[in-house]
Coordinates of C-alpha atoms in Angstrom, one line a residue:
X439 CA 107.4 74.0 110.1
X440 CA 107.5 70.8 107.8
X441 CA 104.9 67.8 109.0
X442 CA 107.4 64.9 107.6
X443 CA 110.9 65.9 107.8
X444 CA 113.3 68.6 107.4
X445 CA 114.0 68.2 103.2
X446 CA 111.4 70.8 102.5
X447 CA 113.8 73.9 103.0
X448 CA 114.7 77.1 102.3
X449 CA 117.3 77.6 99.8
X450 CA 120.0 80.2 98.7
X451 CA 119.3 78.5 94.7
X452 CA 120.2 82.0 92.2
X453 CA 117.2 83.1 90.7
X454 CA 115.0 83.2 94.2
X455 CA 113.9 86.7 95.2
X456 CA 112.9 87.6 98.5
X457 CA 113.2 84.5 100.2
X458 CA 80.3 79.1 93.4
X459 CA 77.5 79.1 91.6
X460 CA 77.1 78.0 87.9
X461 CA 78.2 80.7 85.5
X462 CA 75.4 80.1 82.9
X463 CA 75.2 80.8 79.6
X464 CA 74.3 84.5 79.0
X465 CA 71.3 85.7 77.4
X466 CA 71.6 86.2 73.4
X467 CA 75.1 84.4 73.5
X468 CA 74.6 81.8 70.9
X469 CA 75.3 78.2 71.3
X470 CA 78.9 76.5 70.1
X471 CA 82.2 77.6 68.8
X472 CA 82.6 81.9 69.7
X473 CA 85.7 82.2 67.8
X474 CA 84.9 86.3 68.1
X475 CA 85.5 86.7 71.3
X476 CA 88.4 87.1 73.5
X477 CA 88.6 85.4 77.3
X478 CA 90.4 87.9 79.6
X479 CA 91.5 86.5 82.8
X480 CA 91.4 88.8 86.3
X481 CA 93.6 88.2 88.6
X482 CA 92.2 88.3 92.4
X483 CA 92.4 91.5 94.3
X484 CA 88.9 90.7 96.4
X485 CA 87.0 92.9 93.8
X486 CA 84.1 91.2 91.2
X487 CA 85.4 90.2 88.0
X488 CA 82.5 92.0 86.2
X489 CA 82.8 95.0 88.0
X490 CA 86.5 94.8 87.6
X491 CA 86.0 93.7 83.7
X492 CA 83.3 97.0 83.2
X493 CA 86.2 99.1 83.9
X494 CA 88.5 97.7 81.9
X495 CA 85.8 98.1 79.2
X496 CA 85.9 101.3 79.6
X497 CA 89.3 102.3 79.4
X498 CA 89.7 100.1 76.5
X499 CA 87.0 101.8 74.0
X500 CA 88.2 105.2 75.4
X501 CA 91.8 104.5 74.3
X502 CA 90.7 102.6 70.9
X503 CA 87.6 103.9 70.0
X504 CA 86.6 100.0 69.1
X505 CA 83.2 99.4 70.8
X506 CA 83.4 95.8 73.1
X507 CA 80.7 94.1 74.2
X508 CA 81.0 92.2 77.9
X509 CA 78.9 89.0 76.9
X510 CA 80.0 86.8 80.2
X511 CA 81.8 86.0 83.0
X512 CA 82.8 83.5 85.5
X513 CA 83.5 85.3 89.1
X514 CA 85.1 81.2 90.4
X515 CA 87.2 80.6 87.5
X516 CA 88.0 85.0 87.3
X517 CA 87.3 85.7 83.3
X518 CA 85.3 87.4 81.0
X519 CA 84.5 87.0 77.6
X520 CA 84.7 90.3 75.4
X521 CA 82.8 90.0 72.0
X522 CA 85.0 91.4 69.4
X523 CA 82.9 90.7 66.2
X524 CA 82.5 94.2 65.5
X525 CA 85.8 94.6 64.9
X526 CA 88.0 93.8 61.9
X527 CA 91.0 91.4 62.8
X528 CA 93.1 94.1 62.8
X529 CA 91.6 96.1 65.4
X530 CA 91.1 92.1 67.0
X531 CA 94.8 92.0 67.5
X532 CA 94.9 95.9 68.6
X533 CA 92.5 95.2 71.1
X534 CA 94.4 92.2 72.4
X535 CA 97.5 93.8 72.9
X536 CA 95.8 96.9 74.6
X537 CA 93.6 94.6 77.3
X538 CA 97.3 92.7 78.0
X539 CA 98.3 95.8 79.0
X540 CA 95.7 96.7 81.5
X541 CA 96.1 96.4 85.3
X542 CA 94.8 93.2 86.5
X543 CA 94.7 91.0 83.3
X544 CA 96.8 87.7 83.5
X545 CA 95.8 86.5 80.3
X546 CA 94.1 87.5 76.8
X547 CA 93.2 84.7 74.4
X548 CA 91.0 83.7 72.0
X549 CA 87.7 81.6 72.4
X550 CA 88.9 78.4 70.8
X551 CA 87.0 76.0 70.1
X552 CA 87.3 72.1 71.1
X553 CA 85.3 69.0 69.5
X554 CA 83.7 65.8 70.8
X555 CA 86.6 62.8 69.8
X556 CA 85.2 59.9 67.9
X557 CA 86.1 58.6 64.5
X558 CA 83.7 57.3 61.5
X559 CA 82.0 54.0 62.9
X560 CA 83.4 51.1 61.1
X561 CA 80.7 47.9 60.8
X562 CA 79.6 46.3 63.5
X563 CA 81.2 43.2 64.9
X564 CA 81.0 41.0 67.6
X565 CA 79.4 42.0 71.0
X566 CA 80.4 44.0 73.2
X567 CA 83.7 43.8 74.6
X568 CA 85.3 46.2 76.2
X569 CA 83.9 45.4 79.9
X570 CA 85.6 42.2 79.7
X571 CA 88.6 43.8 78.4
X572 CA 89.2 46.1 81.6
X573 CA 87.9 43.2 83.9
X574 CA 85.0 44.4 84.8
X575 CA 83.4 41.0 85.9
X576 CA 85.6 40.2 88.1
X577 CA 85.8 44.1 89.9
X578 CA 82.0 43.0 89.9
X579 CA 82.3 39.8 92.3
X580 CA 83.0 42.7 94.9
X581 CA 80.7 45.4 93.9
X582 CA 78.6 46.7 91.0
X583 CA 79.4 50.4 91.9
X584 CA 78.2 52.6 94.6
X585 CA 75.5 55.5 94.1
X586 CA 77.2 57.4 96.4
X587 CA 79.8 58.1 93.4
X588 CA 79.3 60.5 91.0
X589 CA 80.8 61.2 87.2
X590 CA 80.1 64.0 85.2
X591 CA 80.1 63.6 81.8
X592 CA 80.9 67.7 80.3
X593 CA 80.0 67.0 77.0
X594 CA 76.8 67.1 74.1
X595 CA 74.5 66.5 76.7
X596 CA 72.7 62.9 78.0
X597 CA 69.4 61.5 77.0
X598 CA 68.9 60.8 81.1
X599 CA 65.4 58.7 80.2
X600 CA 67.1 56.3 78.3
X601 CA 66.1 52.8 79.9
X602 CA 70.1 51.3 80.6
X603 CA 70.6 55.1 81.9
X604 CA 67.7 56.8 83.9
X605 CA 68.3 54.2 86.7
X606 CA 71.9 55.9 87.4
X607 CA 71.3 59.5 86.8
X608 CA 70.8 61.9 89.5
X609 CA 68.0 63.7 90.2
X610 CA 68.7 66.7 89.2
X611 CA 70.7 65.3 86.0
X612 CA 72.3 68.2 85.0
X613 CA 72.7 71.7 83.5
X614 CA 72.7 73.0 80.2
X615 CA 75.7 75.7 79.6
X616 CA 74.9 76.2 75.5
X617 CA 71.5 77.0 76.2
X618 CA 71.7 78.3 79.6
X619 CA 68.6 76.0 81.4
X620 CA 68.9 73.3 83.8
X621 CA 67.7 70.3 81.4
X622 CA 70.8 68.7 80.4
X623 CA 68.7 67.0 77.6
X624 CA 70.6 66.6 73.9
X625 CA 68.7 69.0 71.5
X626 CA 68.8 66.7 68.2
X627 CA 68.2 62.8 68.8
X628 CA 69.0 62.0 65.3
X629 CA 70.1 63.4 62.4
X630 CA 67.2 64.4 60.5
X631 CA 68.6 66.5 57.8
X632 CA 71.7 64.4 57.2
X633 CA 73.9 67.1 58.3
X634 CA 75.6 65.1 61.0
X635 CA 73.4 67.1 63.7
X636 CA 73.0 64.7 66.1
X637 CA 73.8 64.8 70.1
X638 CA 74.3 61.1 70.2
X639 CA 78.4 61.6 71.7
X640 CA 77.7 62.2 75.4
X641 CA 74.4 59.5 75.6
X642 CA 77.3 57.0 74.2
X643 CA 80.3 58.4 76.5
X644 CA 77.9 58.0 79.5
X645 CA 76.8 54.4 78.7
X646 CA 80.3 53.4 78.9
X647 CA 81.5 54.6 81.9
X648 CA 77.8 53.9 83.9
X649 CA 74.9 52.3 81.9
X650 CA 73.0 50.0 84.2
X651 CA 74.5 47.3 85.2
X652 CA 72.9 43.7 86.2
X653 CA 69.6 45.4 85.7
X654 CA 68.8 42.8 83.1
X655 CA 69.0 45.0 80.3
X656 CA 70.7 46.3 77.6
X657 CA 74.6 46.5 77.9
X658 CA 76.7 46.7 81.1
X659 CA 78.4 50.4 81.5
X660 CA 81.6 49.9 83.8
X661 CA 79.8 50.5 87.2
X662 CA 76.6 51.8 88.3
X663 CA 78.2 55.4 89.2
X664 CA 75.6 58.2 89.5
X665 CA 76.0 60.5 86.3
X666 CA 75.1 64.4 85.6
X667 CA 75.6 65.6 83.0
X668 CA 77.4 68.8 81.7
X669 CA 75.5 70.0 78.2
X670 CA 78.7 72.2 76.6
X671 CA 78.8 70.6 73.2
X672 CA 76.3 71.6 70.3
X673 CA 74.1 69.6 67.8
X674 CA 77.6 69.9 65.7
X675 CA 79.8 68.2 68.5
X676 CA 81.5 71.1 69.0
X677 CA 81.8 74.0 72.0
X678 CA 83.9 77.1 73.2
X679 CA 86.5 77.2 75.9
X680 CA 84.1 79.3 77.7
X681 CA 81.1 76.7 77.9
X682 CA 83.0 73.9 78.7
X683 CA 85.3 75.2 81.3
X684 CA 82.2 76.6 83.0
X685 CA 80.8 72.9 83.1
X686 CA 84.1 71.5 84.6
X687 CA 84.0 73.7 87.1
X688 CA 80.6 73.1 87.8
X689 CA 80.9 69.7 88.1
X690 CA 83.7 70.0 90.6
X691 CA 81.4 72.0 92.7
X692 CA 78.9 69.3 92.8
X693 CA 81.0 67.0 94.2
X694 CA 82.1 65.2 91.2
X695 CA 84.5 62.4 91.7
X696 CA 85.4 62.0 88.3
X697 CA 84.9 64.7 85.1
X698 CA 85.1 62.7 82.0
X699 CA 86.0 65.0 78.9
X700 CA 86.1 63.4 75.7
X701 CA 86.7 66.3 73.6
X702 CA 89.6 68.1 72.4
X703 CA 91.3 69.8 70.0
X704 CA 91.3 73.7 71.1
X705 CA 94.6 74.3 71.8
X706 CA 96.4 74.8 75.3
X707 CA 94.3 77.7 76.9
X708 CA 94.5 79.6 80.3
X709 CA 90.9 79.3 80.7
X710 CA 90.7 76.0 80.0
X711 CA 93.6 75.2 82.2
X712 CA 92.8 77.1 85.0
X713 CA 89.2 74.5 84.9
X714 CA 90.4 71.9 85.0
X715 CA 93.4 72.9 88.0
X716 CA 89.8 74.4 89.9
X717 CA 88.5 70.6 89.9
X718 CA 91.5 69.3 90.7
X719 CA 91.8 71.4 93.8
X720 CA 88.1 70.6 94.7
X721 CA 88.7 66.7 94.6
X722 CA 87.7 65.9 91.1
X723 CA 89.9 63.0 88.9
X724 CA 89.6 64.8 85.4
X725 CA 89.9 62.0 82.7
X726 CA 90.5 63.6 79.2
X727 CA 90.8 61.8 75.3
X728 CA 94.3 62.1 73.7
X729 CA 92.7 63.0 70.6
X730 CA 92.4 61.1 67.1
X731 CA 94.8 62.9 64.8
X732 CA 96.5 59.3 64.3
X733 CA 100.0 59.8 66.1
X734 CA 99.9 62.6 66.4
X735 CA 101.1 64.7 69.8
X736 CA 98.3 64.3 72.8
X737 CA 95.1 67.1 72.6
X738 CA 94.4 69.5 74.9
X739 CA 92.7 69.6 77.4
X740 CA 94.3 65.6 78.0
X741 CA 97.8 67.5 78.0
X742 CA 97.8 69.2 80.6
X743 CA 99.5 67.5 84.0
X744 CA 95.9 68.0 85.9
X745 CA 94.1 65.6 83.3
X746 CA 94.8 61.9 83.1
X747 CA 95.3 61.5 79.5
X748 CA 94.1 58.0 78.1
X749 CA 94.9 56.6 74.5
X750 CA 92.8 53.9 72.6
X751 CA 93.2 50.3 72.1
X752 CA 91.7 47.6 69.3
X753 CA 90.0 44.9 70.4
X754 CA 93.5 42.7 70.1
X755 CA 95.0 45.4 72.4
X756 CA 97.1 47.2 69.9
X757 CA 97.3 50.4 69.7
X758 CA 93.7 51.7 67.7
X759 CA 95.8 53.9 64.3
X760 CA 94.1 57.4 65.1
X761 CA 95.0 57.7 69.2
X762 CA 97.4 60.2 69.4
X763 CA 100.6 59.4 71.4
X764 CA 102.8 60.4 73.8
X765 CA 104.7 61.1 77.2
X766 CA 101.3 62.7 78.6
X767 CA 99.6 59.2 78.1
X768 CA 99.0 58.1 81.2
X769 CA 96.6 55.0 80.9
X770 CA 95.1 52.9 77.8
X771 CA 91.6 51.4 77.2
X772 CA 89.4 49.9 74.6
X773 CA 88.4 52.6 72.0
X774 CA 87.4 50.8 69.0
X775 CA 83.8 49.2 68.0
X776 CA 82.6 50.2 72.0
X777 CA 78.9 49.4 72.2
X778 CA 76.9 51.5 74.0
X779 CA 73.9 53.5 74.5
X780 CA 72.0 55.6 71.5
X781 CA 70.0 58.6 71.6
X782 CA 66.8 56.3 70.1
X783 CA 66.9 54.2 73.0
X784 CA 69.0 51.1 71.5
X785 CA 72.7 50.9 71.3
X786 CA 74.7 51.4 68.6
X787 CA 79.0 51.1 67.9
X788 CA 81.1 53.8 67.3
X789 CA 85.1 54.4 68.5
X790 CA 87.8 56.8 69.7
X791 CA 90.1 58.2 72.5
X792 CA 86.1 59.7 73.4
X793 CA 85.5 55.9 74.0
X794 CA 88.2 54.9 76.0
X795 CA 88.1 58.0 77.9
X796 CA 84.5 57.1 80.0
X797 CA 86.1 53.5 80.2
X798 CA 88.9 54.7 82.8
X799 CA 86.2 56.9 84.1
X800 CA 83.8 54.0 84.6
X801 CA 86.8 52.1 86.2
X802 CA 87.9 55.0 88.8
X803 CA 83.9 54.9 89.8
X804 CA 83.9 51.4 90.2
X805 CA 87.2 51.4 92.5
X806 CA 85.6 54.3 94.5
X807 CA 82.8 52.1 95.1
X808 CA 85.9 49.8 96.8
X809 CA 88.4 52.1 98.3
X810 CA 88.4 55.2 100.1
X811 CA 90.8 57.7 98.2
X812 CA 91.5 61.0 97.1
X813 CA 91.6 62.1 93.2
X814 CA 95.8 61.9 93.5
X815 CA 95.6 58.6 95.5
X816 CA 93.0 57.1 92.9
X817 CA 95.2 58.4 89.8
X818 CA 98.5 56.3 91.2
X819 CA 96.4 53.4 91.8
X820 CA 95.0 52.9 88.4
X821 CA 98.1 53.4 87.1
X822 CA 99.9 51.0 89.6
X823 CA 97.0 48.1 88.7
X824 CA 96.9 48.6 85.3
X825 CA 98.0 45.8 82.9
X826 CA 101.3 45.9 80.6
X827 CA 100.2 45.1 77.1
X828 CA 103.3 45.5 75.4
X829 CA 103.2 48.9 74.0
X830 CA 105.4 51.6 74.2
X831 CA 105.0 54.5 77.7
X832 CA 104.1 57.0 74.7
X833 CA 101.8 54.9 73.5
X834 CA 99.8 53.0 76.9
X835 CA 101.3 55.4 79.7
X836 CA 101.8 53.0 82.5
X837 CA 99.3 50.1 80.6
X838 CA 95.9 49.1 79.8
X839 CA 93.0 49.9 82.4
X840 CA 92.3 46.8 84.8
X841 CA 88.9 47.1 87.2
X842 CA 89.8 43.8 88.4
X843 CA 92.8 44.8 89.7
X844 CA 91.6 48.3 90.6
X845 CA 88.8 46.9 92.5
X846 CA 90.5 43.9 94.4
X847 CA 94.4 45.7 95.1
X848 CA 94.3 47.1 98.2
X849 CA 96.1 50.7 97.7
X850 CA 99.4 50.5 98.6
X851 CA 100.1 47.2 98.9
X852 CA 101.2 46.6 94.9
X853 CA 99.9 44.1 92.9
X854 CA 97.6 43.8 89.9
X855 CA 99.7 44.1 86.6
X856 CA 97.9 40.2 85.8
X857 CA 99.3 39.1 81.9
X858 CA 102.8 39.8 82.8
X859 CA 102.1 44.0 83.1
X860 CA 104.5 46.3 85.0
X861 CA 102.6 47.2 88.7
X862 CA 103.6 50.7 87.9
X863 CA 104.4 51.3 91.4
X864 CA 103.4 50.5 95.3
X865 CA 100.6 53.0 95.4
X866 CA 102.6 54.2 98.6
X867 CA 102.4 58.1 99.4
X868 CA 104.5 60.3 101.6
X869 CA 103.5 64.0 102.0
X870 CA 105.6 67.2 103.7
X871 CA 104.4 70.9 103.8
X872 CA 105.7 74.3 104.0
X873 CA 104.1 77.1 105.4
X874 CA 105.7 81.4 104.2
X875 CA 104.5 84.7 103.4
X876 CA 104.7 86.9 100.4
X877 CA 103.8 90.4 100.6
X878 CA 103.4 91.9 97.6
X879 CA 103.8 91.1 93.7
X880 CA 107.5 91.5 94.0
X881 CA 108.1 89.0 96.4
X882 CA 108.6 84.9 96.0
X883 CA 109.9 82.2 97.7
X884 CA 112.1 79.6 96.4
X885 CA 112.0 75.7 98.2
X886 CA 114.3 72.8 97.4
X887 CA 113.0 69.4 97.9
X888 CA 114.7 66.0 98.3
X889 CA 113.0 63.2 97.0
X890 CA 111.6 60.3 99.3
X891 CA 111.4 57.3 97.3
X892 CA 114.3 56.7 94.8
X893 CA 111.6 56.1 91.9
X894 CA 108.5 57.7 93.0
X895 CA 106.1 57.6 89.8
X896 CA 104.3 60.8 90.4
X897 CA 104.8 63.9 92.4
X898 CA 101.6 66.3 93.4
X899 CA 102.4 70.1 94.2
X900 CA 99.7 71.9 96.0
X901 CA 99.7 75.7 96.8
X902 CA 96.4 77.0 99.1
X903 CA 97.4 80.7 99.6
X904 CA 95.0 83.8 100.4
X905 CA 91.6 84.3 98.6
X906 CA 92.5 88.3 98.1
X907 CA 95.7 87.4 96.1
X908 CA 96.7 85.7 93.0
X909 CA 99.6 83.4 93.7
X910 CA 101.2 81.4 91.3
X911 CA 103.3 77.8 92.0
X912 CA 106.3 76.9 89.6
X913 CA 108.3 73.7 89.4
X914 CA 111.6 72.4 88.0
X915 CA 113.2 69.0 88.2
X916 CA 116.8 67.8 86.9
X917 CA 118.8 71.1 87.0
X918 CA 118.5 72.2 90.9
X919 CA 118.1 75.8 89.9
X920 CA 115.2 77.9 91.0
X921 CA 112.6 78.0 88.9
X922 CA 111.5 81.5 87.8
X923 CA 108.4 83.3 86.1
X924 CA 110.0 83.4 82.8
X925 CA 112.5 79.9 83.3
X926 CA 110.8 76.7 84.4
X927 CA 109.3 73.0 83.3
X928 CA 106.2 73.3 84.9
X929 CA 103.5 76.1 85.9
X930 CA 100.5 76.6 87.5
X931 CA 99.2 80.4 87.5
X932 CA 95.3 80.7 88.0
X933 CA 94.1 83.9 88.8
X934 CA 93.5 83.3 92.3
X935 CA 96.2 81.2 95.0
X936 CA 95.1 77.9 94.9
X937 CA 97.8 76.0 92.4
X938 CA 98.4 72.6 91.8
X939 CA 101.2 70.6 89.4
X940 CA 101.1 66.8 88.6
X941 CA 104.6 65.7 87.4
X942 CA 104.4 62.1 86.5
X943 CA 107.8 60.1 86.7
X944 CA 109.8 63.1 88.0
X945 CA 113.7 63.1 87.9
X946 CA 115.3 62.7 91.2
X947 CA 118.6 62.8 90.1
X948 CA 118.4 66.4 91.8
X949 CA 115.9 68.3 94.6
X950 CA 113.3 69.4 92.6
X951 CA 112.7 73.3 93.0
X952 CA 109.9 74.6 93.5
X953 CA 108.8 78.7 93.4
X954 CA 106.2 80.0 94.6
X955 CA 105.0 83.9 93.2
X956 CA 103.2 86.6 93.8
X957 CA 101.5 87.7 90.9
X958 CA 99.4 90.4 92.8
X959 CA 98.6 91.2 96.7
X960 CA 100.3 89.3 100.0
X961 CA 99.2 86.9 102.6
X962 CA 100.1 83.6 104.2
X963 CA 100.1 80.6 102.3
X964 CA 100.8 76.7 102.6
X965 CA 102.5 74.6 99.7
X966 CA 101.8 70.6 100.1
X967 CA 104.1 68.3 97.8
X968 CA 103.0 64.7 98.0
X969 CA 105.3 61.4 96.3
X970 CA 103.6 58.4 95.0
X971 CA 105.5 55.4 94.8

């Protein structure tokens, strides 16, 4: 049964075969990078990940006699973390091969580690600009932001008593997964020992997208969006996959409209992946830093299709020399010299993609504040109201960040794109669903669909399948063949059945195909794809 038309369908394409709570830190688990541990994913069978990882434990050390340690896990996002510091890098690499070959493990990987994404502060200049960059005053003559809307900053924590913040935190600001407490609160305010150990990065990131605004202090943030706070960096600026996956999915399961992550640098990781897919299924907008390796290919997590990857701009709107670049770029935004809020209660300049990030989070606050819209709904409209400032796609995705426009567009009607910029699109959407059954883990189904709109700028897959199974969603555009496990352009495999893929100007020159797997166990299951114009 297909709720728009027909062009869902079974096909006969070769290749098809048989048409919450907070996972805290755990006690005597230091703080920071873990580079000795390995992150084991479970796929669902309806059985507890710990229970399920104990046995698996067991086996292991039988068959290796290499002693492992279970030092966490995360029963939502279905991993464990096995210390492996006992054990030399050879036995590392034994051990890793032996746990991917054990029932129920999707994935064996390393704990990598990821850093906050600023660059050396160059002197201060001017005042602060990048609010009247984006257009913020005129998105103001509407609204100033709404409470109601909430942005989680996952990073080195927030000082939530500073006075252009404490207005717009929540309550209960936070959690702390390095230390494993609820007080979100930075550890080092300043760097006493001149060792660099100071949590300054996520008191900064927060300012931008959300310090008080017209509360006749300070600087203006974007919008006055609630904040909370996700403490996953250390004093060093620096965390494990594990942490800060556990805050993303966290702050998807407080209701987080937007999850700004302005760090990178890890690597493409399951675990990491899998987080930030969770939010994205929950509702969450995940806004990610392309990274400041100066042209070089975009960062991770900002890479991956669920995160909207934003570069950085110079006050002239030129592209800032350290953003890294390409086809994952989705929007631009001032990174360079943004003035903001400092952990000694003043304000203070520094710049990178970490900057420009919490300025397109600010902005989707501020247009939630105006418009009623889901995460997928709100990604196409910033990208359809944002500004064309003559840069390349690689470089400013579909252009520079505009709240005015944001704010005063209504969805779907195009517009915005003031200075000349490309509209990037209607901001019309179209959706049509399929419903099947697989019944084991050598059973899939293979779909064909035909496009819509002739130029649609972004297509949304969405698999919801059965809580006691792991089903995975694959996706490939341009060649009409069925995707398969082994063949395809794009993937989503979580260890449960809730899968979603983002592909941003898709090729319609053929159906795009579309499989959908079961890795382990059977059930019903309903696969959603959505076209933006």
């Amino acid at each position: 049964m297909f709720d728009r038309r027909t062009f869902l369908r079974l096909s006969g394409l070769a290749g098809a075969v048989g048409l919450t709570g907070v996972a805290s830190a755990t006690p005597g688990r230091s703080p920071g990078p873990k580079e000795d541990e390995l992150l084991v994913g479970i796929s669902a069978d309806g059985k507890h990940v710990e229970k399920r990882a104990q046995k698996i434990k067991r086996k292991i050390e039988k068959k290796t006699n290499i002693e492992v340690d279970l030092r966490h896990h995360n029963e939502e996002l279905r991993y464990v973390a096995f210390d492996t510091s006992e054990a030399s890098e050879k036995n590392r690499r034994k051990l890793k091969k032996r746990l991917e070959k054990q029932d129920k493990v999707k994935y064996v990987e390393r704990n990598a580690t990821y850093q906050s994404l600023q660059v050396p502060n160059d002197p201060r200049f001017g005042d602060q600009y990048a609010d009247q960059q984006v257009n913020a005053p005129e998105a103001w003559d509407t609204t100033f932001g709404d409470s109601g809307v909430t942005i989680a900053v996952v990073d080195q924590g927030v000082k939530y008593d500073h006075p252009d913040l404490d207005g717009n935190m929540a309550s209960n600001p936070g959690y702390d997964f390095v230390d494993g407490d609820s007080d979100p609160y930075p550890d080092e305010l300043t760097d006493q020992n001149g060792d660099g150990e100071a949590e300054i990065h996520g008191t900064h990131v927060a300012g931008i997208a959300a310090a008080e605004v017209d509360n006749g202090e300070g600087v203006s943030g974007i919008g006055n969006s609630t904040i909370i706070s996700g403490r996953a960096l250390s004093e060093t600026g620096s965390g494990s996959t594990a942490d800060i996956a556990d805050a993303i999915q966290w702050a998807a399961d407080q209701g987080a409209d937007v999850i700004n992550l302005s760090l990178g640098g890890g690597g493409s990781t399951s675990t990491m992946q899998n987080a930030v897919s969770y939010a994205t299924n929950q509702g969450s907008l995940v806004v990610a830093a392309a990274g400041n390796d100066y042209g070089q290919p975009v960062s991770y997590p900002a890479a991956y299709s669920e995160c909207l990857a934003v570069s950085a701009l110079d006050p002239d709107e030129s592209l800032a020399n350290y953003s890294n670049v390409g086809s994952e770029i989705e929007l631009a935004a001032p990174g360079t010299n943004v003035l903001s809020t400092w952990t000694d209660d003043g304000y203070e300049k520094i710049s990178g993609t970490s900057m420009a990030t919490p300025v397109v989070a600010g902005v989707a606050g501020l247009t939630l504040a105006a418009h009623d819209l889901t995460n997928a709904e709100l990604r196409s409209h910033l990208k359809a109201t944002a500004v064309d400032v003559g840069l390349s796609s690689d470089e400013q995705g579909s252009g520079r960040v505009d709240a005015g426009n944001a704010v005063t567009t209504t969805p779907g009607s195009g517009g915005g794109g003031d200075d000349g910029g490309d509209d990037g699109g209607s901001g019309d959407s179209t959706s049509s669903s399929a419903s099947g059954s697989l019944s084991s883990s050598y059973d899939s189904q293979c779909y064909s669909y035909g496009f819509e709109y002739s130029s649609p700028s972004q297509v949304v897959l969405e698999l919801s399948g059965p809580s006691s199974a792991d089903f995975d969603l694959y996706a490939s555009e341009g060649s009409g063949s069925c995707p398969t496990t082994s063949s395809y352009d794009y993937r989503s495999w979580t260890a449960n059945s809730q899968e979603s893929i983002t592909i941003d100007d898709p090729d319609t020159s053929t159906d795009l195909t579309v499989l959908v797997d079961s890795y382990s166990g059977g059930g019903s299951y309903t696969v959603t794809i959505t076209e933006f114009q």
